[in-house]
XYZ file of C-alpha atoms in Angstrom:
699
model
C 104.930 118.492 108.583
C 102.089 116.397 110.118
C 98.584 117.617 109.158
C 97.600 117.918 112.783
C 100.141 120.679 113.318
C 99.090 122.474 110.141
C 95.576 122.273 111.400
C 96.669 123.491 114.766
C 98.351 126.531 113.160
C 95.727 127.448 110.609
C 92.515 126.489 112.356
C 93.465 127.517 115.847
C 90.318 127.427 117.973
C 88.868 130.891 118.536
C 91.200 132.612 116.089
C 89.927 135.762 114.478
C 91.329 137.424 111.407
C 92.112 140.980 112.330
C 93.187 143.898 110.194
C 95.264 145.923 112.657
C 98.773 147.133 113.071
C 99.793 144.591 115.661
C 98.473 141.333 117.143
C 97.648 141.071 120.828
C 99.766 138.763 122.885
C 97.530 136.114 124.397
C 100.018 133.561 125.614
C 99.754 131.136 122.662
C 102.409 128.409 122.694
C 105.199 128.545 120.088
C 103.707 125.623 118.164
C 100.739 127.761 117.421
C 102.405 131.041 116.645
C 102.294 130.409 112.892
C 98.591 131.191 112.827
C 99.461 134.796 113.643
C 101.885 134.843 110.768
C 99.065 133.683 108.484
C 96.704 136.366 109.806
C 99.340 139.046 109.354
C 99.985 137.904 105.833
C 96.237 138.233 105.182
C 96.412 141.785 106.413
C 99.497 142.583 104.384
C 101.616 143.169 107.444
C 105.361 142.384 107.615
C 106.245 138.991 109.153
C 109.894 139.692 109.804
C 109.677 139.801 113.562
C 107.515 136.714 113.786
C 109.734 134.757 111.430
C 112.736 135.515 113.644
C 110.953 133.830 116.519
C 110.917 130.569 114.563
C 114.724 130.286 114.468
C 114.758 127.789 117.303
C 112.418 125.426 115.530
C 114.038 123.922 112.364
C 111.077 121.952 111.229
C 108.732 124.925 111.499
C 111.265 127.146 109.664
C 111.619 124.594 106.806
C 107.830 124.179 106.502
C 107.475 127.966 106.413
C 110.064 128.160 103.608
C 108.357 125.436 101.523
C 104.948 127.018 101.916
C 105.897 130.721 101.464
C 104.049 130.837 98.113
C 100.929 129.541 99.784
C 101.097 132.108 102.514
C 101.589 134.865 99.966
C 98.406 133.539 98.270
C 96.529 133.975 101.538
C 97.463 137.666 101.524
C 94.965 137.991 98.664
C 92.135 137.432 101.175
C 92.503 140.979 102.525
C 89.624 142.331 100.383
C 87.328 140.178 102.494
C 87.596 142.699 105.361
C 84.536 144.939 105.125
C 85.606 148.533 105.250
C 88.666 147.571 107.358
C 86.591 146.257 110.276
C 87.035 143.142 112.346
C 84.497 140.362 111.805
C 84.091 138.179 114.882
C 82.315 134.813 114.796
C 81.878 133.557 118.367
C 80.361 130.079 118.711
C 79.409 129.986 115.086
C 76.969 132.868 115.287
C 78.119 135.628 112.958
C 77.414 139.016 114.416
C 77.368 142.423 112.876
C 80.787 143.984 112.550
C 80.150 147.750 112.899
C 79.493 150.003 115.889
C 75.867 150.200 114.906
C 75.462 146.445 115.176
C 76.007 145.720 118.820
C 74.060 147.054 121.831
C 77.256 146.764 123.826
C 79.055 149.189 121.604
C 78.624 152.875 121.436
C 75.078 153.958 120.664
C 74.317 155.563 117.297
C 74.820 159.301 117.421
C 71.675 161.323 117.537
C 73.011 164.065 115.285
C 74.824 163.839 111.996
C 78.631 163.838 112.448
C 80.786 166.561 111.036
C 81.808 164.773 107.890
C 83.745 166.350 105.148
C 81.319 168.223 102.763
C 80.553 166.097 99.737
C 82.267 162.937 101.015
C 81.145 159.686 99.450
C 78.267 158.046 101.287
C 79.427 155.333 103.642
C 78.345 153.049 106.408
C 78.694 155.821 109.065
C 76.244 158.030 107.195
C 73.827 155.086 106.806
C 74.000 154.359 110.542
C 73.052 157.817 111.573
C 70.325 158.089 108.957
C 68.936 154.745 110.042
C 68.742 155.949 113.679
C 67.005 159.095 112.508
C 64.389 157.188 110.438
C 63.747 154.886 113.441
C 62.896 157.856 115.576
C 60.644 159.291 112.852
C 58.707 155.968 112.713
C 58.294 155.809 116.477
C 57.211 159.440 116.553
C 54.775 158.917 113.726
C 56.101 161.913 111.677
C 59.109 163.015 109.822
C 60.757 165.815 111.842
C 63.716 168.033 111.216
C 66.163 167.598 114.157
C 69.746 168.599 113.855
C 71.358 169.852 110.691
C 69.091 170.599 107.710
C 71.347 169.072 105.050
C 74.097 166.498 104.767
C 75.804 166.438 101.426
C 77.431 163.239 100.025
C 78.722 162.002 96.716
C 78.474 158.526 95.141
C 74.743 158.422 95.823
C 71.927 157.195 93.618
C 68.821 156.828 95.748
C 67.258 155.456 98.931
C 64.612 152.865 99.788
C 62.982 152.603 103.227
C 60.997 149.416 103.980
C 58.848 149.033 107.167
C 58.014 145.575 108.438
C 55.805 144.380 111.225
C 55.681 140.750 112.418
C 57.609 139.667 109.275
C 55.318 141.363 106.826
C 56.012 144.441 104.744
C 53.564 147.316 105.324
C 55.483 150.320 103.972
C 57.866 151.066 101.148
C 59.191 154.475 100.209
C 61.700 155.483 97.464
C 63.667 158.632 96.798
C 65.540 158.263 93.547
C 68.041 160.055 91.370
C 67.784 159.394 87.648
C 70.830 157.622 86.203
C 71.600 160.580 83.918
C 71.779 162.870 86.961
C 74.059 160.592 88.976
C 77.104 162.537 88.049
C 80.437 161.548 89.676
C 81.433 164.074 92.309
C 78.011 165.707 92.350
C 76.635 166.369 95.867
C 73.290 165.054 97.079
C 71.452 165.824 100.288
C 71.125 162.566 102.166
C 68.636 164.088 104.680
C 66.377 165.220 101.849
C 66.159 161.707 100.441
C 65.689 160.228 103.885
C 62.739 162.604 104.530
C 61.125 161.764 101.178
C 61.471 157.983 101.365
C 60.369 157.800 105.000
C 57.309 159.969 104.316
C 56.287 157.659 101.474
C 56.866 154.550 103.571
C 54.743 155.976 106.481
C 52.020 156.888 104.082
C 51.781 153.344 102.841
C 52.129 151.990 106.405
C 49.059 154.037 107.565
C 46.918 152.646 104.698
C 47.937 149.065 105.142
C 48.116 148.950 108.960
C 45.116 150.887 110.383
C 45.954 150.128 114.028
C 49.231 151.977 113.589
C 47.636 155.327 114.482
C 46.567 154.036 117.860
C 49.912 152.369 118.689
C 52.015 153.818 121.450
C 55.679 154.750 120.862
C 56.683 151.570 122.533
C 54.441 149.458 120.298
C 55.745 151.284 117.257
C 59.269 150.201 118.177
C 58.191 146.727 116.989
C 57.969 148.178 113.416
C 61.357 147.370 111.911
C 63.217 149.605 109.469
C 65.066 148.175 106.435
C 67.283 150.813 104.808
C 68.941 150.518 101.396
C 71.117 153.401 100.142
C 72.120 153.133 96.480
C 75.537 154.138 95.283
C 76.129 155.656 91.853
C 74.827 153.374 89.140
C 77.038 151.999 86.393
C 75.877 151.160 82.795
C 75.561 147.511 81.830
C 76.264 146.395 78.262
C 73.192 145.047 76.458
C 73.664 141.371 75.754
C 70.916 138.996 74.638
C 72.800 135.769 75.085
C 73.463 135.868 78.922
C 71.956 139.118 80.336
C 71.644 137.723 83.836
C 75.383 136.930 83.964
C 76.377 140.649 83.893
C 75.268 141.460 87.466
C 75.462 139.817 90.890
C 71.889 139.146 91.984
C 71.137 140.149 95.578
C 74.146 142.420 95.587
C 73.412 144.576 92.586
C 70.220 146.552 91.997
C 69.036 147.285 88.461
C 67.665 150.304 86.694
C 66.007 149.985 83.222
C 65.599 153.213 81.262
C 63.133 153.281 78.373
C 62.499 155.969 75.738
C 61.153 159.296 77.041
C 63.227 158.812 80.131
C 60.994 156.317 81.868
C 62.662 154.323 84.662
C 62.064 151.093 86.515
C 64.130 150.177 89.616
C 64.894 146.840 91.230
C 66.408 146.857 94.723
C 68.691 143.940 95.783
C 67.556 143.383 99.378
C 63.923 143.581 98.201
C 64.630 140.980 95.598
C 66.105 138.702 98.215
C 63.050 139.025 100.446
C 60.824 138.253 97.421
C 63.091 135.407 96.260
C 63.215 136.849 92.725
C 65.549 134.980 90.381
C 67.844 137.093 88.087
C 65.558 136.285 85.178
C 62.494 137.335 87.174
C 64.174 140.628 88.090
C 64.639 141.498 84.383
C 61.129 140.411 83.507
C 59.638 142.530 86.312
C 61.470 145.623 85.039
C 60.291 144.986 81.500
C 56.650 144.570 82.579
C 56.793 147.719 84.654
C 57.647 149.690 81.538
C 55.102 147.925 79.345
C 57.256 145.427 77.544
C 56.700 141.722 77.086
C 58.974 139.683 79.376
C 61.144 138.367 76.540
C 64.495 139.893 76.772
C 65.760 138.797 73.314
C 62.685 140.109 71.545
C 62.874 143.431 73.330
C 66.501 143.837 72.387
C 65.791 143.088 68.748
C 63.058 145.778 68.685
C 64.803 148.491 70.720
C 68.494 147.738 70.639
C 69.478 151.360 71.065
C 66.643 152.762 73.180
C 66.809 150.553 76.258
C 69.555 151.141 78.781
C 70.473 149.072 81.819
C 72.368 150.227 84.926
C 73.419 148.356 88.016
C 74.239 149.660 91.465
C 75.371 148.372 94.862
C 73.741 149.344 98.124
C 74.530 150.054 101.740
C 72.097 147.837 103.598
C 71.118 148.311 107.227
C 68.304 146.424 108.943
C 67.116 145.480 112.381
C 66.284 141.755 111.788
C 64.061 141.465 114.892
C 62.979 143.527 117.874
C 65.420 141.623 120.138
C 68.371 141.978 117.773
C 70.618 144.983 117.110
C 70.799 146.961 113.850
C 72.989 144.945 111.411
C 74.775 145.804 108.224
C 74.277 143.117 105.595
C 75.864 142.364 102.238
C 73.600 140.241 99.996
C 71.412 139.603 103.001
C 74.208 138.162 105.164
C 77.024 139.174 107.453
C 80.290 138.508 105.589
C 82.380 135.899 107.335
C 86.203 135.580 107.639
C 87.862 133.688 104.737
C 88.324 130.478 106.725
C 86.528 128.827 109.634
C 88.336 127.708 112.734
C 87.642 124.391 114.424
C 85.189 125.793 116.927
C 83.128 127.586 114.341
C 83.088 124.495 112.143
C 81.688 122.521 115.041
C 79.035 125.166 115.736
C 78.079 125.132 112.037
C 77.406 121.342 112.148
C 75.399 121.879 115.371
C 73.172 124.420 113.635
C 72.664 122.230 110.539
C 71.711 119.198 112.693
C 69.365 121.285 114.744
C 67.690 122.577 111.591
C 67.094 119.079 110.265
C 65.739 117.945 113.634
C 63.186 120.731 113.806
C 61.911 119.703 110.288
C 61.013 116.227 111.595
C 57.316 115.886 112.549
C 55.820 113.699 115.174
C 53.881 111.668 112.573
C 57.195 110.556 111.078
C 57.287 112.697 107.950
C 59.896 115.399 107.335
C 58.936 118.831 106.078
C 59.846 119.459 102.441
C 61.361 122.555 100.833
C 60.863 125.642 103.006
C 60.076 128.900 101.216
C 60.715 131.828 103.585
C 59.023 134.425 101.361
C 55.730 132.581 101.496
C 56.356 131.049 104.985
C 55.322 127.573 103.829
C 56.683 124.203 102.830
C 56.264 123.259 99.188
C 56.199 120.290 98.717
C 54.726 119.722 102.120
C 56.732 116.577 102.748
C 60.317 115.648 101.701
C 60.570 112.566 99.504
C 61.777 109.323 101.048
C 65.365 109.616 99.700
C 65.875 113.106 101.155
C 64.274 112.202 104.432
C 66.456 109.107 104.798
C 69.528 111.241 103.878
C 68.549 113.800 106.484
C 68.143 111.058 109.158
C 71.576 109.634 108.273
C 73.173 113.128 108.447
C 71.782 113.593 111.924
C 73.047 110.105 112.879
C 76.529 110.900 111.712
C 76.386 114.211 113.675
C 75.493 112.159 116.773
C 78.349 109.784 116.076
C 80.796 112.702 115.698
C 79.428 114.348 118.800
C 80.106 111.277 120.843
C 83.624 111.100 119.416
C 84.482 114.682 120.274
C 82.357 115.484 123.344
C 81.587 112.172 124.988
C 78.305 110.168 125.202
C 75.952 113.050 125.925
C 72.900 112.459 123.795
C 70.984 115.403 122.254
C 67.342 114.343 123.024
C 65.845 116.469 120.179
C 68.074 115.102 117.435
C 67.931 111.478 118.772
C 64.098 111.683 118.820
C 64.029 113.079 115.276
C 66.234 110.185 114.026
C 63.964 107.617 115.669
C 60.806 109.137 114.224
C 62.296 109.276 110.738
C 63.596 105.677 110.777
C 60.411 104.221 112.083
C 58.432 106.059 109.431
C 60.826 105.038 106.632
C 60.734 101.370 107.643
C 56.999 101.458 107.464
C 57.101 102.898 103.939
C 59.429 100.331 102.361
C 57.654 97.605 100.321
C 58.803 95.901 97.129
C 57.591 98.675 94.881
C 59.100 101.451 97.004
C 62.459 99.678 97.245
C 62.680 99.289 93.522
C 61.729 102.956 92.958
C 63.977 104.483 95.596
C 66.976 102.240 96.422
C 68.857 105.343 97.618
C 66.307 105.817 100.422
C 66.910 102.213 101.490
C 70.673 102.665 101.347
C 70.604 105.792 103.540
C 68.268 104.097 106.004
C 70.539 101.034 106.218
C 73.503 103.326 106.915
C 71.519 104.952 109.741
C 70.714 101.591 111.307
C 74.382 100.661 111.166
C 75.765 103.997 112.421
C 73.354 104.818 115.261
C 73.679 102.688 118.446
C 70.107 103.379 119.447
C 69.027 100.911 116.689
C 71.024 98.012 118.081
C 67.771 96.037 118.498
C 66.811 96.554 114.858
C 68.996 93.761 113.575
C 66.136 92.070 111.665
C 65.191 95.269 109.849
C 68.801 95.968 109.135
C 69.352 92.521 107.532
C 66.149 92.768 105.529
C 67.250 96.090 104.010
C 70.688 94.687 103.169
C 69.058 91.706 101.483
C 66.654 93.993 99.614
C 69.519 96.003 98.194
C 71.352 92.837 97.143
C 68.221 91.725 95.359
C 68.377 94.770 93.144
C 71.719 93.682 91.641
C 71.926 92.059 88.240
C 74.585 89.657 87.071
C 77.052 92.270 85.872
C 77.041 93.987 89.265
C 74.835 97.020 88.540
C 72.063 97.909 90.968
C 68.751 98.515 89.204
C 66.137 101.113 89.733
C 62.533 101.147 88.491
C 61.141 104.479 87.412
C 58.008 105.047 85.392
C 57.690 101.294 84.813
C 61.127 101.120 83.295
C 64.045 99.186 84.912
C 67.507 100.460 84.335
C 70.832 100.768 86.208
C 70.782 103.406 88.892
C 72.890 106.514 88.333
C 76.564 106.279 89.335
C 76.188 108.293 92.593
C 73.466 105.827 93.727
C 75.536 102.830 92.695
C 78.349 104.101 95.019
C 75.874 104.978 97.789
C 74.510 101.425 97.803
C 78.031 100.023 97.759
C 79.028 102.152 100.718
C 75.980 101.058 102.675
C 76.672 97.354 101.980
C 80.318 97.781 102.982
C 79.302 99.513 106.230
C 76.828 96.619 106.819
C 79.569 94.040 106.225
C 81.960 95.843 108.587
C 79.360 95.476 111.325
C 78.011 92.023 110.655
C 80.686 90.120 108.576
C 77.836 88.483 106.668
C 79.345 86.170 104.022
C 76.382 86.577 101.711
C 77.252 90.210 101.189
C 80.819 89.611 99.948
C 79.919 88.417 96.358
C 77.494 91.365 96.029
C 80.234 93.841 96.911
C 82.666 92.078 94.553
C 80.249 92.245 91.584
C 79.520 95.972 92.371
C 83.226 96.758 92.445
C 83.804 94.961 89.188
C 80.929 96.803 87.514
C 82.207 100.203 88.744
C 85.773 99.517 87.652
C 84.598 98.671 84.155
C 82.154 101.579 83.748
C 82.795 104.213 81.143
C 80.475 106.787 82.756
C 81.809 110.180 83.657
C 82.103 110.509 87.378
C 80.029 113.484 88.537
C 81.064 115.744 91.415
C 78.452 114.316 93.810
C 79.957 110.830 93.274
C 83.604 111.568 93.832
C 83.445 111.798 97.619
C 81.430 108.583 97.794
C 84.024 106.887 95.576
C 86.895 107.942 97.831
C 84.992 106.743 100.855
C 84.354 103.312 99.295
C 87.972 102.980 98.217
C 89.228 103.668 101.779
C 86.691 101.257 103.355
C 87.721 98.404 101.041
C 91.402 99.170 101.619
C 90.861 99.051 105.339
C 89.148 95.676 105.004
C 92.020 94.437 102.808
C 89.503 93.541 100.161
C 90.743 91.291 97.347
C 89.242 93.377 94.539
C 90.113 97.103 94.971
C 87.901 99.857 93.657
C 89.901 101.697 91.040
C 87.176 104.102 89.822
C 89.316 107.169 90.774
C 92.644 105.829 89.596
C 92.511 106.837 85.963
C 94.702 109.771 84.943
C 91.732 111.366 83.192
C 89.656 111.469 86.299
C 92.605 112.793 88.339
C 92.842 115.632 85.828
C 89.103 116.343 86.246
C 89.447 116.481 90.041
C 92.540 118.742 89.744
C 90.659 121.095 87.420
C 87.740 121.178 89.846
C 89.888 122.007 92.840
C 92.387 124.377 91.229
C 90.227 126.263 88.769
C 86.614 126.097 90.022
C 87.027 126.914 93.756
C 86.766 130.651 94.411
C 89.929 131.408 96.373
C 89.810 135.194 96.626
C 87.376 138.070 96.536
C 85.977 138.392 93.000
C 86.440 141.469 90.751
C 82.609 141.638 90.342
C 80.239 141.023 93.237
C 80.644 140.444 96.931
C 83.086 138.161 98.733
C 80.409 135.907 100.198
C 81.288 133.483 97.351
C 84.827 132.860 98.598
C 85.417 129.107 99.185
C 82.551 127.963 96.973
C 82.864 125.942 93.782
C 81.675 127.763 90.606
C 80.895 124.845 88.308
C 80.537 126.934 85.174
C 83.629 128.088 83.163
C 85.321 130.817 85.188
C 85.524 134.392 83.865
C 87.046 137.167 85.954
C 84.817 139.769 84.396
C 81.621 138.046 85.563
C 80.512 137.459 89.164
C 81.070 133.866 90.374
C 77.912 131.766 90.927
C 78.681 128.932 93.366
C 75.734 127.218 95.039
C 74.865 124.535 97.599
C 76.539 121.844 95.417
C 79.871 123.219 96.804
C 79.143 120.781 99.660
C 80.155 117.994 97.269
C 83.367 119.848 96.573
C 84.037 119.965 100.315
C 83.229 116.276 100.615
C 85.862 115.649 97.920
C 88.506 117.826 99.657
C 87.868 116.038 102.960
C 88.229 112.680 101.280
C 91.543 113.623 99.658
C 92.884 114.960 102.944
C 92.934 111.418 104.382
C 94.058 109.703 101.186
C 97.749 110.385 100.618
C 97.785 108.437 97.340
C 95.087 110.587 95.738
C 96.625 113.736 97.215
C 99.943 112.952 95.626
C 98.354 112.373 92.233
C 96.555 115.711 92.481
C 99.827 117.442 93.537
C 98.214 119.169 96.582
C 100.050 119.758 99.791
C 98.650 119.078 103.206
C 98.466 122.774 104.011
C 96.608 123.618 100.801
C 94.035 120.924 101.455
C 93.359 122.237 104.936
C 92.982 125.816 103.561
C 90.693 124.678 100.737
C 88.569 122.590 103.090
C 88.210 125.410 105.609
C 87.314 127.878 102.884
C 84.729 125.534 101.379
C 83.140 125.071 104.841
C 83.196 128.896 105.164
C 81.091 129.190 101.995
C 78.522 126.727 103.296
C 78.374 128.729 106.546
C 77.673 131.790 104.364
C 74.735 129.916 102.776
C 73.308 128.924 106.219
C 70.611 131.220 107.562
C 71.619 133.065 110.760
C 69.398 135.418 112.711
C 70.469 138.600 110.814
C 69.696 136.880 107.462
C 66.099 136.213 108.635
C 65.258 139.905 108.513
C 62.373 139.453 106.028
C 60.966 136.100 107.137
C 57.885 135.319 109.170
C 59.235 131.904 110.127
C 62.562 132.704 111.793
C 62.581 129.333 113.571
C 62.095 127.459 110.256
C 64.829 129.505 108.564
C 67.698 129.395 111.031
C 70.411 126.933 110.258
C 69.049 125.870 106.875
C 71.165 125.991 103.681
C 69.941 128.136 100.840
C 70.296 126.984 97.215
C 72.394 130.053 96.307
C 73.494 133.274 98.031
C 70.593 135.058 96.220
C 67.894 132.375 96.403
C 66.289 131.448 99.700
C 64.604 128.061 98.945
C 65.774 125.484 101.547
C 65.376 121.824 100.437
C 66.265 119.069 102.909
C 68.871 117.686 100.504
C 70.918 120.913 100.586
C 71.161 121.012 104.335
C 71.797 117.289 104.698
C 74.541 117.270 102.083
C 76.209 120.314 103.764
C 76.068 118.634 107.160
C 77.643 115.426 105.849
C 80.369 117.375 104.026
C 81.243 119.414 107.108
C 81.267 116.167 109.239
C 83.685 114.616 106.706
C 85.945 117.598 107.142
C 85.820 117.354 110.923
C 86.608 113.634 110.709
C 89.552 114.254 108.330
C 91.001 116.817 110.771
C 90.651 114.446 113.699
C 92.262 111.597 111.735
C 95.114 113.788 110.744
C 95.749 114.749 114.318
C 96.205 111.097 115.258
């Protein structure tokens, strides 16, 4: 079946995965009805009636038969539904998925509902308690409206955090010792809400003196962050990899020392403070008077220290103009795959984020640190700035292809500022030290029509890259006064930039440079890293399109094909994990996989998506990998979904003072909020490659 129809079925624009008993009839043509079959499989609903409707289409029926196993695999995605609720992602902006998250939905009840006595604490309880705490903060005191008690089970504690203008002014805890968190035991949720809110208000009054003179309307700008801990579970004491036992940002930690002394670490607080898993352990050890050396502590007190972990129900109002939102690891959990419209919106957000980093003086802001609300380093290095400029140029190119020649003035201006600055920085020394920056800039000059009058600068950059090549075809780099061959990814980047330059200019002087580079790469014995695989596929396809005499065979070895197959089949997270949240679905966990440990994919999953997109338009490589068209579409969509999960949206900015600087950027990991330019630029390029692959397949 052609890939365009598979794309049509699986990534139907505006489709939403719904867990319900029946699907609404919205007049979709028969050629798109398969998407509803997929959605129903994901919800574990019988497909018999829908299958019968395919009897008049033999090709569809045969494709359905061949891919039945794949559809059954999709049914594993059901755990992604959060408490059985629908998650809607309109225009790429994830919104909260509960009644308490939308002003258009029913308002939070003012009194506690008549829940079953002793029922496990859930999101409904948290929503009502949140509304109650908000009224207490506006009133300036903890009152006793409604029922006096509300008993729940599966409860371990509560933390209330009060923020004003992005800064924390009040924190209050009401805790239950791990030994007293007995399964089935009933705890009064109202009692803990009163205690934690009283403590938070006490700290607020001391840190914010003007609070006492604020009106009720002004106090509404004080935002409540509520975490309700579920019953804690013991963690085995391991000195080799203690941080691998819990899912940071999702699990809180409790350390119990002799004489029943406790130290608590709350997951949403750790996210706001950007504490690494190691730092969380060290903080707990310091709080109880131990040196922050986990192995030494274990050797001295192997039997007296006890660790517990717990998950939380997290409700927060991210900003005054936003509704109350339920978050999991600081984000709204997205559906398991992105549709075409949401993928486009994601690339728009990423391009917009890069554009707002570009300054009028030509420099691009460096790594943004939301916790400190500052850039450190202040400026991005030349390579990352050049990569960001090229990513924006490719976004403009894709935008013209899909929407027509309507220029985004902000992005276009940012590209011009970046390129002019970069051209002014390139001298002989800089070119030798950062050939990757030169290569990215050359690709921008070739790709963006607004630089059509920069032919002299374009030719000079191409000649400069050619001048870095030695006789055997390797491009050299000079670092710390030492000249050596550039790493493999940079070799392929320079090759791609020169091929793009030749495609545009047909300069004969470039042909022998490309030939020598291809010969060097074909003879190399270096292991091909993940970040180089997508570049290698792109170079192979470019040379094949040009009918080049010497083909690039870097990815033709059976050994490398096995590496790529292992990466795609065994390192991409394809279903909700046994440990930790489902925000990791679609990402690439580059460490050896273990089902008893939480997966740890990060921003480098963008390279995995880049690889999947490249394979989608290369039938030869796809056949060697043994991957069907449908599976490649699914894997690509899921990888893009993980990158969208890493991208900051408005709800995820709940603790930041720089909401504008945060929105759209890519975090390093789901639990770490640093945002380097390279992560966002790589994610944008990978998503654009996926969009291009889908467009090519439709033709």
